[in-house]
PDB file of C-alpha atoms in Angstrom:
ATOM      1  CA  MET R   1     -68.878  29.471  71.157  1.00  0.00           C
ATOM      2  CA  PHE R   2     -66.447  30.736  68.547  1.00  0.00           C
ATOM      3  CA  ILE R   3     -64.985  28.264  66.041  1.00  0.00           C
ATOM      4  CA  GLN R   4     -61.947  29.309  64.057  1.00  0.00           C
ATOM      5  CA  THR R   5     -60.996  27.827  60.703  1.00  0.00           C
ATOM      6  CA  GLU R   6     -57.558  27.216  59.304  1.00  0.00           C
ATOM      7  CA  THR R   7     -56.480  26.254  55.810  1.00  0.00           C
ATOM      8  CA  THR R   8     -54.344  23.177  55.198  1.00  0.00           C
ATOM      9  CA  PRO R   9     -51.865  22.335  52.432  1.00  0.00           C
ATOM     10  CA  ASN R  10     -54.742  20.456  50.759  1.00  0.00           C
ATOM     11  CA  PRO R  11     -57.238  23.012  49.376  1.00  0.00           C
ATOM     12  CA  ALA R  12     -60.024  20.395  49.670  1.00  0.00           C
ATOM     13  CA  THR R  13     -59.487  20.148  53.467  1.00  0.00           C
ATOM     14  CA  LEU R  14     -60.287  22.790  56.073  1.00  0.00           C
ATOM     15  CA  LYS R  15     -59.542  22.627  59.819  1.00  0.00           C
ATOM     16  CA  PHE R  16     -62.146  23.736  62.335  1.00  0.00           C
ATOM     17  CA  LEU R  17     -60.789  24.755  65.760  1.00  0.00           C
ATOM     18  CA  PRO R  18     -63.577  24.770  68.364  1.00  0.00           C
ATOM     19  CA  GLY R  19     -61.370  26.064  71.186  1.00  0.00           C
ATOM     20  CA  ARG R  20     -61.911  22.938  73.273  1.00  0.00           C
ATOM     21  CA  THR R  21     -60.770  19.336  73.309  1.00  0.00           C
ATOM     22  CA  VAL R  22     -62.047  17.228  70.436  1.00  0.00           C
ATOM     23  CA  LEU R  23     -60.249  13.967  71.287  1.00  0.00           C
ATOM     24  CA  PRO R  24     -58.428  13.589  74.614  1.00  0.00           C
ATOM     25  CA  GLU R  25     -55.867  11.289  72.988  1.00  0.00           C
ATOM     26  CA  GLY R  26     -54.931  10.080  69.538  1.00  0.00           C
ATOM     27  CA  THR R  27     -56.685  10.832  66.269  1.00  0.00           C
ATOM     28  CA  LEU R  28     -59.657   9.410  64.408  1.00  0.00           C
ATOM     29  CA  ASP R  29     -59.850   9.266  60.619  1.00  0.00           C
ATOM     30  CA  MET R  30     -63.241   8.711  59.006  1.00  0.00           C
ATOM     31  CA  PRO R  31     -62.733   8.624  55.243  1.00  0.00           C
ATOM     32  CA  ASP R  32     -66.368   7.711  54.527  1.00  0.00           C
ATOM     33  CA  LYS R  33     -69.881   7.536  56.011  1.00  0.00           C
ATOM     34  CA  ALA R  34     -69.468   3.912  57.135  1.00  0.00           C
ATOM     35  CA  ALA R  35     -66.398   4.801  59.241  1.00  0.00           C
ATOM     36  CA  ALA R  36     -68.283   7.750  60.745  1.00  0.00           C
ATOM     37  CA  GLU R  37     -70.811   5.524  62.517  1.00  0.00           C
ATOM     38  CA  ARG R  38     -68.626   5.599  65.652  1.00  0.00           C
ATOM     39  CA  SER R  39     -69.067   9.349  66.031  1.00  0.00           C
ATOM     40  CA  PRO R  40     -72.361  11.275  66.303  1.00  0.00           C
ATOM     41  CA  LEU R  41     -70.547  14.443  65.199  1.00  0.00           C
ATOM     42  CA  ALA R  42     -69.014  12.793  62.127  1.00  0.00           C
ATOM     43  CA  VAL R  43     -72.381  11.302  61.149  1.00  0.00           C
ATOM     44  CA  ARG R  44     -73.865  14.784  61.340  1.00  0.00           C
ATOM     45  CA  LEU R  45     -71.066  16.272  59.226  1.00  0.00           C
ATOM     46  CA  PHE R  46     -71.432  13.575  56.558  1.00  0.00           C
ATOM     47  CA  GLU R  47     -75.120  14.533  56.240  1.00  0.00           C
ATOM     48  CA  ILE R  48     -73.963  17.824  54.691  1.00  0.00           C
ATOM     49  CA  ASP R  49     -73.725  17.608  50.897  1.00  0.00           C
ATOM     50  CA  GLY R  50     -70.143  17.820  49.700  1.00  0.00           C
ATOM     51  CA  VAL R  51     -68.408  16.269  52.742  1.00  0.00           C
ATOM     52  CA  ALA R  52     -65.994  13.508  51.689  1.00  0.00           C
ATOM     53  CA  GLY R  53     -64.034  12.866  54.889  1.00  0.00           C
ATOM     54  CA  VAL R  54     -63.715  13.829  58.546  1.00  0.00           C
ATOM     55  CA  PHE R  55     -60.618  13.658  60.759  1.00  0.00           C
ATOM     56  CA  PHE R  56     -60.485  14.420  64.493  1.00  0.00           C
ATOM     57  CA  GLY R  57     -57.339  15.542  66.299  1.00  0.00           C
ATOM     58  CA  SER R  58     -56.830  16.645  69.874  1.00  0.00           C
ATOM     59  CA  ASP R  59     -58.132  20.170  69.292  1.00  0.00           C
ATOM     60  CA  PHE R  60     -59.412  20.242  65.712  1.00  0.00           C
ATOM     61  CA  ILE R  61     -61.841  18.747  63.223  1.00  0.00           C
ATOM     62  CA  ALA R  62     -60.588  18.518  59.636  1.00  0.00           C
ATOM     63  CA  VAL R  63     -63.226  18.221  56.917  1.00  0.00           C
ATOM     64  CA  THR R  64     -62.453  17.238  53.336  1.00  0.00           C
ATOM     65  CA  LYS R  65     -64.918  18.216  50.627  1.00  0.00           C
ATOM     66  CA  THR R  66     -65.772  16.472  47.387  1.00  0.00           C
ATOM     67  CA  ASP R  67     -66.797  19.546  45.468  1.00  0.00           C
ATOM     68  CA  GLY R  68     -68.392  22.916  45.977  1.00  0.00           C
ATOM     69  CA  GLU R  69     -66.924  26.032  47.500  1.00  0.00           C
ATOM     70  CA  TRP R  70     -65.941  26.487  51.124  1.00  0.00           C
ATOM     71  CA  GLN R  71     -68.005  29.675  51.308  1.00  0.00           C
ATOM     72  CA  GLN R  72     -71.152  27.573  50.713  1.00  0.00           C
ATOM     73  CA  LEU R  73     -70.113  24.607  52.909  1.00  0.00           C
ATOM     74  CA  LYS R  74     -68.583  26.482  55.841  1.00  0.00           C
ATOM     75  CA  PRO R  75     -71.785  27.893  57.400  1.00  0.00           C
ATOM     76  CA  ALA R  76     -73.453  24.452  57.503  1.00  0.00           C
ATOM     77  CA  LEU R  77     -70.311  22.830  58.930  1.00  0.00           C
ATOM     78  CA  LEU R  78     -69.844  25.529  61.567  1.00  0.00           C
ATOM     79  CA  GLY R  79     -73.504  25.222  62.564  1.00  0.00           C
ATOM     80  CA  ALA R  80     -73.322  21.427  62.872  1.00  0.00           C
ATOM     81  CA  ILE R  81     -70.113  21.558  64.947  1.00  0.00           C
ATOM     82  CA  MET R  82     -71.462  24.290  67.226  1.00  0.00           C
ATOM     83  CA  GLU R  83     -74.798  22.528  67.766  1.00  0.00           C
ATOM     84  CA  HIS R  84     -73.015  19.272  68.564  1.00  0.00           C
ATOM     85  CA  PHE R  85     -70.742  20.829  71.195  1.00  0.00           C
ATOM     86  CA  MET R  86     -73.621  22.793  72.727  1.00  0.00           C
ATOM     87  CA  SER R  87     -75.751  19.630  72.992  1.00  0.00           C
ATOM     88  CA  GLY R  88     -73.192  17.913  75.206  1.00  0.00           C
ATOM     89  CA  ALA R  89     -73.359  14.742  73.087  1.00  0.00           C
ATOM     90  CA  PRO R  90     -70.175  12.646  72.930  1.00  0.00           C
ATOM     91  CA  ILE R  91     -67.715  13.104  70.079  1.00  0.00           C
ATOM     92  CA  VAL R  92     -67.193   9.325  69.906  1.00  0.00           C
ATOM     93  CA  ASN R  93     -69.707   6.738  71.127  1.00  0.00           C
ATOM     94  CA  GLU R  94     -68.753   4.935  74.340  1.00  0.00           C
ATOM     95  CA  GLY R  95     -67.029   1.613  73.741  1.00  0.00           C
ATOM     96  CA  ASP R  96     -65.658   2.654  70.351  1.00  0.00           C
TER      97      ASP R  96
END
């Protein structure tokens, strides 16, 4: 699995493009850990130090950082996203 990244107008936010569907419809904004409880992937991303927010679109995952450099955060984020997709676990829990 190859995940591309793309910068955004906000230097604190980076888009991750996994090359497959993230959400079949709509978007999901999780500005904090409490909001992330609906998504196993978001919970996993919030476990990484420096993650401030997660946003899912149809084909991307946008991560906003609190501090730190992307070159330190990116490998952990890429690993978490790749492991999640490879596990086959849902992006969003059923019923949410």
